[in-house]
Short mmCIF file of C-alpha atoms and ligand atoms in Angstrom, two decimals:
data_model
loop_
_atom_site.label_atom_id
_atom_site.label_comp_id
_atom_site.label_asym_id
_atom_site.label_seq_id
_atom_site.Cartn_x
_atom_site.Cartn_y
_atom_site.Cartn_z
CA MET A 56 176.76 -73.00 39.83
CA THR A 57 173.78 -72.74 42.16
CA SER A 58 170.80 -75.04 41.72
CA ILE A 59 167.47 -73.31 41.26
CA ASP A 60 163.97 -74.43 40.28
CA LEU A 61 163.29 -72.18 37.30
CA LEU A 62 165.16 -69.80 35.01
CA VAL A 63 163.19 -67.56 32.66
CA HIS A 64 165.71 -66.17 30.21
CA GLY A 65 166.17 -64.29 26.98
CA GLY A 66 163.25 -61.89 27.05
CA ASP A 67 163.16 -58.21 27.92
CA VAL A 68 162.36 -58.16 31.62
CA LEU A 69 160.05 -55.34 32.71
CA THR A 70 160.66 -55.46 36.45
CA VAL A 71 158.11 -52.76 37.42
CA ASP A 72 160.46 -51.81 40.28
CA ALA A 73 160.43 -48.25 41.61
CA ALA A 74 162.92 -47.09 38.97
CA GLY A 75 161.01 -48.78 36.12
CA THR A 76 164.03 -50.94 35.26
CA VAL A 77 163.88 -52.91 32.02
CA VAL A 78 166.57 -55.58 31.54
CA PRO A 79 167.03 -56.27 27.80
CA ASP A 80 167.87 -59.93 27.14
CA GLY A 81 167.29 -60.51 30.83
CA ALA A 82 166.52 -63.41 33.12
CA VAL A 83 164.67 -64.21 36.32
CA ALA A 84 166.00 -66.92 38.66
CA VAL A 85 163.49 -68.66 40.94
CA ARG A 86 163.94 -70.97 43.91
CA ALA A 87 161.27 -72.28 46.31
CA GLY A 88 158.63 -69.99 44.84
CA GLU A 89 160.75 -66.87 45.36
CA ILE A 90 162.70 -64.65 42.98
CA VAL A 91 166.41 -64.97 43.83
CA GLU A 92 167.88 -62.75 41.13
CA VAL A 93 166.96 -60.62 38.12
CA GLY A 94 169.69 -59.63 35.66
CA PRO A 95 171.26 -60.15 32.24
CA ALA A 96 170.52 -63.61 30.79
CA ALA A 97 174.16 -64.34 30.00
CA ARG A 98 175.24 -63.79 33.61
CA LEU A 99 172.35 -65.69 35.21
CA ARG A 100 172.71 -68.65 32.80
CA ALA A 101 176.35 -68.93 33.87
CA ALA A 102 175.51 -68.65 37.57
CA TYR A 103 172.57 -71.03 37.96
CA THR A 104 171.62 -74.61 37.13
CA PRO A 105 167.83 -74.62 36.74
CA ALA A 106 165.61 -77.69 37.04
CA GLU A 107 163.27 -76.06 34.52
CA GLU A 108 163.67 -73.27 31.96
CA ILE A 109 161.49 -70.93 29.95
CA ASP A 110 163.10 -69.61 26.78
CA ALA A 111 161.58 -66.13 26.52
CA ARG A 112 163.56 -64.80 23.53
CA GLY A 113 161.46 -62.29 21.58
CA CYS A 114 159.08 -61.93 24.51
CA LEU A 115 158.32 -59.51 27.32
CA VAL A 116 158.64 -60.89 30.86
CA LEU A 117 156.70 -59.01 33.52
CA PRO A 118 155.06 -59.44 36.91
CA GLY A 119 151.78 -61.35 36.89
CA LEU A 120 148.71 -59.11 36.82
CA ILE A 121 146.74 -58.76 40.07
CA ASN A 122 142.95 -58.48 40.05
CA THR A 123 141.97 -56.49 43.16
CA HIS A 124 138.21 -56.87 42.83
CA THR A 125 136.24 -59.78 41.47
CA HIS A 126 133.57 -62.38 42.19
CA LEU A 127 135.11 -65.33 40.39
CA ALA A 128 132.26 -67.83 40.38
CA MET A 129 130.00 -65.27 38.72
CA THR A 130 131.33 -66.83 35.51
CA LEU A 131 128.24 -69.03 36.05
CA LEU A 132 126.05 -65.99 35.32
CA ARG A 133 128.08 -64.44 32.50
CA GLY A 134 125.83 -62.70 29.99
CA SER A 135 122.71 -62.97 32.15
CA ALA A 136 122.33 -59.32 33.26
CA ASP A 137 123.60 -57.01 30.54
CA ASP A 138 122.66 -53.43 29.76
CA VAL A 139 121.01 -52.68 33.11
CA THR A 140 121.84 -50.31 35.95
CA LEU A 141 123.67 -51.47 39.07
CA GLN A 142 120.37 -51.71 40.92
CA GLY A 143 118.77 -53.64 38.04
CA PHE A 144 121.80 -55.88 37.99
CA LEU A 145 121.45 -56.67 41.70
CA GLU A 146 117.71 -57.26 41.25
CA ARG A 147 118.44 -59.93 38.65
CA VAL A 148 121.56 -61.49 40.05
CA ILE A 149 120.69 -61.95 43.73
CA PRO A 150 117.64 -64.25 43.18
CA ARG A 151 119.55 -66.27 40.58
CA GLU A 152 122.45 -66.72 42.95
CA ALA A 153 120.05 -68.10 45.56
CA ALA A 154 118.82 -70.70 43.05
CA LEU A 155 122.18 -71.57 41.56
CA LEU A 156 124.89 -71.45 44.20
CA SER A 157 126.26 -74.35 46.21
CA PRO A 158 129.82 -75.33 47.15
CA GLU A 159 129.87 -77.48 44.00
CA THR A 160 128.67 -74.79 41.58
CA VAL A 161 130.96 -72.18 43.16
CA ALA A 162 133.87 -74.60 42.67
CA THR A 163 132.85 -75.08 39.02
CA GLY A 164 132.49 -71.35 38.39
CA THR A 165 135.75 -70.54 40.15
CA ARG A 166 137.65 -73.24 38.24
CA ALA A 167 136.54 -71.64 34.98
CA ALA A 168 137.51 -68.20 36.31
CA VAL A 169 140.96 -69.44 37.29
CA ALA A 170 141.46 -70.98 33.83
CA GLU A 171 140.39 -67.73 32.18
CA SER A 172 142.60 -65.68 34.51
CA VAL A 173 145.72 -67.83 33.99
CA ARG A 174 145.22 -67.46 30.23
CA ALA A 175 144.94 -63.70 30.68
CA GLY A 176 148.17 -63.44 32.69
CA VAL A 177 146.39 -62.81 35.98
CA THR A 178 148.33 -64.52 38.77
CA ALA A 179 146.37 -63.39 41.83
CA ALA A 180 142.91 -62.13 42.71
CA LEU A 181 140.86 -60.81 45.58
CA ASP A 182 137.60 -62.76 45.38
CA MET A 183 134.48 -61.78 47.33
CA TYR A 184 131.86 -64.51 47.08
CA TRP A 185 129.66 -67.05 48.80
CA PHE A 186 131.13 -70.47 49.70
CA HIS A 187 134.66 -69.06 49.70
CA GLU A 188 136.04 -72.32 51.10
CA ALA A 189 135.11 -74.03 47.81
CA ALA A 190 136.92 -71.34 45.83
CA GLU A 191 139.95 -71.61 48.08
CA GLU A 192 140.19 -75.34 47.46
CA VAL A 193 139.95 -74.88 43.66
CA ALA A 194 142.70 -72.26 43.64
CA ARG A 195 144.94 -74.35 45.88
CA ALA A 196 144.55 -77.38 43.58
CA ALA A 197 145.33 -75.25 40.52
CA GLY A 198 148.35 -73.58 42.17
CA TRP A 199 146.81 -70.12 41.75
CA ARG A 200 147.05 -67.23 44.23
CA LEU A 201 143.64 -66.45 45.69
CA LEU A 202 142.84 -64.01 48.47
CA THR A 203 139.46 -64.72 49.93
CA GLY A 204 137.59 -65.12 53.19
CA PRO A 205 134.18 -64.79 54.81
CA THR A 206 131.63 -62.41 53.24
CA PHE A 207 129.03 -60.38 55.12
CA MET A 208 125.87 -59.21 53.36
CA ASP A 209 122.63 -58.91 55.32
CA VAL A 210 120.12 -60.04 52.70
CA PRO A 211 117.10 -62.28 53.16
CA GLY A 212 117.79 -65.88 52.11
CA PRO A 213 121.56 -65.70 51.52
CA PRO A 214 122.75 -68.32 49.00
CA ASP A 215 124.76 -70.16 51.65
CA GLY A 216 121.71 -70.38 53.94
CA ARG A 217 123.73 -69.08 56.90
CA PRO A 218 121.66 -66.62 58.98
CA TYR A 219 123.30 -63.24 59.54
CA ALA A 220 123.37 -63.78 63.30
CA ASP A 221 125.71 -66.78 62.84
CA ARG A 222 128.16 -65.12 60.50
CA LEU A 223 130.47 -63.36 62.98
CA GLY A 224 131.12 -66.59 64.87
CA TRP A 225 131.61 -68.52 61.63
CA ALA A 226 134.03 -65.91 60.28
CA LYS A 227 135.96 -65.78 63.55
CA ALA A 228 136.41 -69.57 63.53
CA HIS A 229 137.52 -69.48 59.90
CA LEU A 230 140.10 -66.75 60.51
CA ALA A 231 141.45 -68.48 63.62
CA ALA A 232 141.86 -71.79 61.75
CA HIS A 233 143.65 -70.39 58.67
CA SER A 234 147.23 -69.23 58.53
CA PRO A 235 147.91 -67.36 55.29
CA ALA A 236 150.30 -68.84 52.72
CA PRO A 237 153.24 -66.66 51.56
CA GLY A 238 151.97 -63.97 49.20
CA THR A 239 148.49 -63.94 50.71
CA ARG A 240 146.81 -62.54 53.81
CA PRO A 241 143.51 -63.03 55.62
CA VAL A 242 140.58 -61.11 54.16
CA VAL A 243 137.15 -60.15 55.46
CA PHE A 244 134.49 -58.91 53.04
CA ALA A 245 131.73 -56.49 54.03
CA HIS A 246 129.55 -56.20 50.94
CA SER A 247 128.59 -52.52 51.24
CA ALA A 248 127.01 -49.74 53.28
CA TYR A 249 123.65 -50.44 51.58
CA THR A 250 123.49 -54.15 52.49
CA LEU A 251 124.90 -53.79 56.03
CA ALA A 252 123.88 -51.56 58.95
CA PRO A 253 126.44 -49.21 60.60
CA ALA A 254 126.73 -51.42 63.70
CA GLN A 255 127.32 -54.45 61.48
CA LEU A 256 130.03 -52.57 59.54
CA THR A 257 131.92 -51.64 62.71
CA ALA A 258 131.69 -55.18 64.11
CA ILE A 259 133.08 -56.59 60.83
CA ALA A 260 135.88 -53.98 60.76
CA ASP A 261 136.78 -54.90 64.36
CA LEU A 262 136.90 -58.57 63.41
CA ALA A 263 139.19 -57.83 60.44
CA ARG A 264 141.55 -55.73 62.61
CA ALA A 265 141.70 -58.38 65.32
CA HIS A 266 142.98 -60.87 62.73
CA GLY A 267 145.27 -58.54 60.76
CA ALA A 268 142.94 -59.04 57.81
CA LEU A 269 142.33 -56.85 54.81
CA LEU A 270 138.80 -55.42 54.88
CA HIS A 271 137.21 -55.14 51.45
CA LEU A 272 133.94 -53.37 50.62
CA HIS A 273 132.03 -52.00 47.64
CA ALA A 274 131.57 -48.23 48.03
CA ALA A 275 130.28 -45.25 46.06
CA GLU A 276 129.69 -47.32 42.93
CA ASN A 277 127.10 -44.94 41.47
CA ALA A 278 124.88 -41.95 42.20
CA THR A 279 121.88 -44.14 43.17
CA GLU A 280 123.94 -45.88 45.84
CA VAL A 281 125.13 -42.53 47.17
CA ALA A 282 121.51 -41.28 47.28
CA THR A 283 120.31 -44.48 49.02
CA VAL A 284 123.00 -44.34 51.71
CA THR A 285 122.53 -40.59 52.20
CA GLU A 286 118.79 -41.07 52.67
CA LEU A 287 119.32 -43.92 55.15
CA HIS A 288 122.16 -42.43 57.19
CA GLY A 289 122.41 -38.74 56.33
CA MET A 290 125.91 -39.25 54.95
CA ARG A 291 127.48 -40.28 51.67
CA PRO A 292 128.96 -43.85 51.66
CA VAL A 293 132.62 -42.93 52.16
CA GLU A 294 131.68 -40.24 54.72
CA LEU A 295 129.70 -42.88 56.59
CA LEU A 296 132.56 -45.40 56.51
CA ASP A 297 134.93 -42.67 57.73
CA SER A 298 132.60 -41.68 60.59
CA LEU A 299 132.41 -45.35 61.65
CA GLY A 300 136.20 -45.72 61.72
CA VAL A 301 136.04 -48.36 58.98
CA LEU A 302 138.57 -46.64 56.69
CA GLY A 303 142.29 -47.22 57.15
CA PRO A 304 145.46 -48.70 55.63
CA ASP A 305 143.97 -52.22 55.78
CA THR A 306 140.75 -51.21 54.02
CA LEU A 307 140.24 -51.49 50.27
CA LEU A 308 137.17 -50.01 48.55
CA ALA A 309 135.93 -51.35 45.24
CA HIS A 310 134.79 -48.82 42.61
CA ALA A 311 134.81 -45.47 44.51
CA VAL A 312 133.29 -43.81 41.44
CA ASP A 313 131.03 -41.17 43.00
CA LEU A 314 133.29 -39.33 45.45
CA SER A 315 133.23 -35.78 46.80
CA ASP A 316 136.49 -33.87 47.29
CA ALA A 317 136.10 -34.38 51.04
CA GLU A 318 135.76 -38.14 50.55
CA ILE A 319 138.93 -38.26 48.43
CA ALA A 320 140.69 -36.36 51.23
CA ALA A 321 139.34 -38.89 53.76
CA LEU A 322 140.72 -41.81 51.72
CA ALA A 323 144.11 -40.09 51.54
CA ARG A 324 144.12 -39.17 55.26
CA THR A 325 143.26 -42.71 56.37
CA GLY A 326 145.48 -44.56 53.86
CA THR A 327 142.47 -46.36 52.37
CA ALA A 328 143.09 -47.93 48.94
CA VAL A 329 140.79 -48.21 45.92
CA ALA A 330 140.18 -51.05 43.45
CA HIS A 331 139.40 -49.32 40.15
CA CYS A 332 137.06 -51.36 37.89
CA PRO A 333 136.61 -49.30 34.72
CA VAL A 334 134.95 -52.00 32.58
CA SER A 335 132.25 -52.75 35.14
CA ASN A 336 131.73 -49.04 35.88
CA LEU A 337 131.17 -48.20 32.22
CA LYS A 338 129.00 -51.23 31.49
CA LEU A 339 126.65 -50.52 34.41
CA GLY A 340 126.56 -46.83 33.51
CA CYS A 341 128.06 -45.94 36.90
CA GLY A 342 130.45 -43.32 35.59
CA ILE A 343 134.20 -42.83 35.53
CA ALA A 344 136.08 -42.96 38.83
CA ARG A 345 138.18 -39.87 39.65
CA VAL A 346 141.44 -41.79 39.36
CA PRO A 347 143.69 -38.82 38.48
CA ASP A 348 142.31 -36.94 41.53
CA LEU A 349 142.73 -40.01 43.74
CA THR A 350 146.34 -40.62 42.75
CA ALA A 351 147.14 -36.89 42.96
CA ALA A 352 145.86 -37.00 46.55
CA GLY A 353 148.16 -39.94 47.26
CA VAL A 354 145.51 -42.70 47.34
CA THR A 355 146.75 -46.13 46.22
CA VAL A 356 144.70 -47.31 43.24
CA GLY A 357 144.83 -50.93 42.06
CA LEU A 358 142.92 -52.45 39.17
CA GLY A 359 140.06 -54.96 39.11
CA THR A 360 137.69 -56.53 36.63
CA ASP A 361 134.72 -57.08 38.96
CA GLY A 362 132.70 -60.28 38.36
CA ALA A 363 132.00 -61.75 34.93
CA VAL A 364 128.39 -60.55 34.97
CA SER A 365 129.19 -56.85 35.19
CA SER A 366 132.41 -56.99 33.15
CA ASN A 367 131.76 -60.23 31.20
CA THR A 368 135.43 -61.20 31.14
CA LEU A 369 138.22 -61.41 33.70
CA ASP A 370 140.63 -59.85 31.20
CA LEU A 371 142.70 -57.52 33.37
CA LEU A 372 144.86 -56.46 30.43
CA GLY A 373 141.64 -55.21 28.84
CA ALA A 374 140.83 -53.29 32.03
CA LEU A 375 144.38 -51.92 32.01
CA ARG A 376 143.92 -50.60 28.48
CA LEU A 377 140.59 -49.04 29.38
CA ALA A 378 142.14 -47.44 32.48
CA ALA A 379 144.82 -45.93 30.26
CA LEU A 380 142.18 -44.58 27.84
CA VAL A 381 139.01 -43.63 29.69
CA HIS A 382 140.52 -40.93 31.92
CA LYS A 383 141.69 -39.08 28.83
CA ALA A 384 138.04 -38.52 27.85
CA GLY A 385 138.04 -35.19 29.69
CA GLY A 386 140.67 -33.86 27.29
CA ASP A 387 143.95 -34.59 29.08
CA PRO A 388 145.94 -37.35 27.34
CA THR A 389 148.34 -37.47 30.30
CA ALA A 390 145.54 -38.23 32.83
CA VAL A 391 146.61 -41.88 33.25
CA GLY A 392 149.70 -42.77 31.24
CA ALA A 393 150.83 -46.15 29.94
CA GLU A 394 153.35 -46.76 32.73
CA GLN A 395 150.86 -45.71 35.40
CA ALA A 396 148.23 -48.09 33.99
CA VAL A 397 150.69 -51.02 33.97
CA ARG A 398 151.74 -50.18 37.53
CA MET A 399 148.07 -50.04 38.54
CA ALA A 400 147.59 -53.66 37.38
CA THR A 401 150.78 -54.91 39.06
CA VAL A 402 152.64 -53.19 41.89
CA GLU A 403 149.86 -50.75 42.83
CA SER A 404 147.39 -53.64 42.97
CA ALA A 405 149.83 -55.42 45.28
CA ARG A 406 150.04 -52.28 47.43
CA ALA A 407 146.25 -52.00 47.51
CA LEU A 408 146.14 -55.52 48.97
CA GLY A 409 148.87 -54.67 51.51
CA LEU A 410 151.21 -57.16 49.81
CA ALA A 411 153.64 -54.86 47.98
CA ASP A 412 156.57 -56.39 49.87
CA GLN A 413 155.76 -59.79 48.35
CA LEU A 414 154.01 -59.24 45.01
CA GLY A 415 153.69 -56.87 42.07
CA SER A 416 157.26 -56.51 40.73
CA LEU A 417 160.14 -58.76 39.70
CA GLU A 418 162.66 -58.20 42.49
CA PRO A 419 164.70 -60.58 44.66
CA GLY A 420 162.77 -61.73 47.73
CA LYS A 421 159.33 -61.39 46.15
CA ARG A 422 157.12 -64.33 45.22
CA ALA A 423 157.79 -65.60 41.70
CA ASP A 424 154.54 -64.59 39.97
CA LEU A 425 155.37 -63.68 36.38
CA ILE A 426 154.08 -63.87 32.85
CA VAL A 427 155.71 -64.15 29.44
CA LEU A 428 154.04 -62.16 26.68
CA ASP A 429 154.72 -63.19 23.09
CA THR A 430 155.51 -59.97 21.25
CA GLY A 431 156.36 -61.60 17.94
CA ARG A 432 152.97 -60.78 16.46
CA PRO A 433 152.21 -58.01 13.95
CA HIS A 434 150.10 -55.88 16.30
CA LEU A 435 152.98 -55.68 18.81
CA ALA A 436 155.74 -54.64 16.39
CA PRO A 437 157.89 -52.62 16.60
CA ARG A 438 158.41 -52.39 20.33
CA HIS A 439 159.60 -48.86 21.01
CA ASP A 440 158.39 -48.84 24.60
CA PRO A 441 157.25 -51.89 26.62
CA TRP A 442 154.83 -49.81 28.74
CA SER A 443 153.12 -48.63 25.55
CA THR A 444 153.01 -52.17 24.13
CA LEU A 445 151.29 -53.42 27.27
CA ALA A 446 148.88 -50.56 27.80
CA TYR A 447 147.73 -49.83 24.28
CA ALA A 448 148.36 -52.86 22.06
CA ALA A 449 148.69 -56.17 23.94
CA THR A 450 145.74 -58.49 24.48
CA ALA A 451 145.13 -61.39 26.85
CA ALA A 452 145.71 -63.81 23.96
CA ASP A 453 149.33 -62.61 23.76
CA VAL A 454 150.13 -64.16 27.15
CA ARG A 455 152.14 -67.32 26.45
CA ASP A 456 153.33 -68.55 29.85
CA THR A 457 152.04 -67.95 33.37
CA VAL A 458 154.01 -68.71 36.54
CA VAL A 459 152.61 -68.49 40.08
CA ASP A 460 154.83 -68.98 43.10
CA GLY A 461 157.53 -70.38 40.80
CA ARG A 462 155.22 -72.99 39.29
CA LEU A 463 154.26 -73.02 35.61
CA LEU A 464 150.47 -72.94 35.32
CA MET A 465 150.51 -72.28 31.55
CA ARG A 466 153.30 -73.11 29.10
CA ASP A 467 153.05 -72.28 25.40
CA ARG A 468 149.37 -71.40 25.91
CA THR A 469 148.52 -74.83 27.37
CA LEU A 470 147.11 -74.92 30.89
CA LEU A 471 149.08 -77.38 33.01
CA THR A 472 147.04 -77.60 36.22
CA LEU A 473 143.49 -77.49 34.84
CA ASP A 474 141.72 -79.61 32.22
CA GLU A 475 140.43 -76.71 30.18
CA ARG A 476 137.85 -78.60 28.09
CA GLN A 477 136.39 -80.25 31.17
CA VAL A 478 136.33 -76.94 33.02
CA VAL A 479 134.32 -75.28 30.24
CA ASP A 480 131.93 -78.26 29.88
CA ASP A 481 131.29 -78.27 33.62
CA LEU A 482 130.63 -74.51 33.63
CA ARG A 483 128.07 -74.86 30.82
CA THR A 484 126.33 -77.75 32.54
CA ALA A 485 126.13 -75.96 35.90
CA ALA A 486 124.94 -72.67 34.38
CA GLU A 487 122.34 -74.31 32.14
CA ALA A 488 120.85 -76.21 35.10
CA VAL A 489 119.19 -72.94 36.18
CA PRO A 490 117.92 -71.18 33.04
CA VAL A 491 118.00 -67.40 32.82
CA PRO A 492 114.43 -66.05 33.17
CA ARG A 493 113.24 -63.76 30.41
CA PRO A 494 113.27 -60.10 31.47
CA ARG A 495 109.89 -59.05 32.85
CA ALA A 496 109.47 -56.12 30.48
CA ALA A 497 110.03 -58.31 27.43
CA THR A 498 107.14 -60.60 28.36
CA THR A 499 104.66 -58.09 29.80
CA ARG A 500 105.20 -54.91 27.80
CA PRO A 501 106.91 -55.82 24.53
CA SER A 502 106.36 -52.44 22.87
CA ASP A 503 107.44 -50.38 25.89
CA SER A 504 110.47 -52.48 26.69
CA ALA A 505 111.99 -51.89 23.29
CA ALA A 506 111.64 -48.14 23.67
CA ARG A 507 112.62 -47.88 27.34
CA PRO A 508 114.76 -50.89 28.14
CA SER A 509 115.82 -49.78 31.61
CA ASP A 510 112.47 -48.69 33.11
CA GLU A 511 111.87 -51.98 34.84
CA VAL A 512 115.09 -51.81 36.82
CA ARG A 513 114.69 -48.30 38.17
CA ALA A 514 112.06 -49.28 40.73
ZN1 ZN B 35 131.86 -56.23 42.90
#
């Protein structure tokens, strides 16, 4: 008998390995944060003496979901910029961020986001936001896997008060001082080709490469962005990034909704990955990303929620379901299938982050990030096919246990590393300290605004 830290046993284990192996009445053995074996429960129970156990009978056990694009502390602004275009959204959110954000409020917003994510079975996220050090500290204290790093966005009066000219030096010092924990890697965030100049984008890409960091940008989110970038630089956003040498296997683009065929070919040629955010894209009226074309071209596509202002929740299972549905709208029900959607939220998300050797499936040698989904409820019965259950029927509320790096963060729907009531109270207090201004149109042109709600944001 070998001593281990944790044995999850008795459920059907959906490994999400390359063969799509499902182990009925299976088990996962974990030691020092790593998966040591996956196999039949009877055999693993006889082989190992665990310090802790999870009885998963009647449940599905699967890899933790990975959110490849979010802005966690935007939970502070949830519900404050709905039913507007992307440009209207930015117009509202950026000034409010300047008024609201500090290391303390970012910590508060991130803590709430981590609590929400753990409940939703999300075990890791790529988080682009101001005061990333505060978010890092929150995630570390909660035992949650966060990939973050310095953000570049050349806007007047950035919320962190750091002038653009100082940011390269600051980011360099940060990257030099941090060695990534297992299951993470350094990250550099360049907001987009419409908030950064070409020379800035290349300097940031060089910095990321020098530190072996993932480079993450927003790109081609909607037609207005494409028009803006084309007018400024004579090229579409992805064309511009390609011409600057910013694309590559360590570059991940969020959204990539409005792409030409040539841009899809450029992503495939350079090995650039995409973080697909269907909820945010639909809510902001951006359109539907060409995911079937991207995957057919060989582009890695992971799944993201985006921040809680543009998607309102961090429910990645909800995004998974939408990803499995929305691409069928053109008439092809095979466009994105159930298994593909589940892979997108797990192993393909890990691949998009460049961490597929450590995350995204339940296989020996990988980090022990897993969730237990209670399938004993009416809406999940019978269970003919676990991929179908996950893609089309399961909800975030069905997640019962969440494990990150071998540590239980939620057991029987109770959070173990966060005081949930306190987290929610603190979020309310911080958000209410800076009230949401009434929309301009509602105060100045009440009759017009009702008829044409989006006029004000098209300026
Ligand atoms: Zn975003």
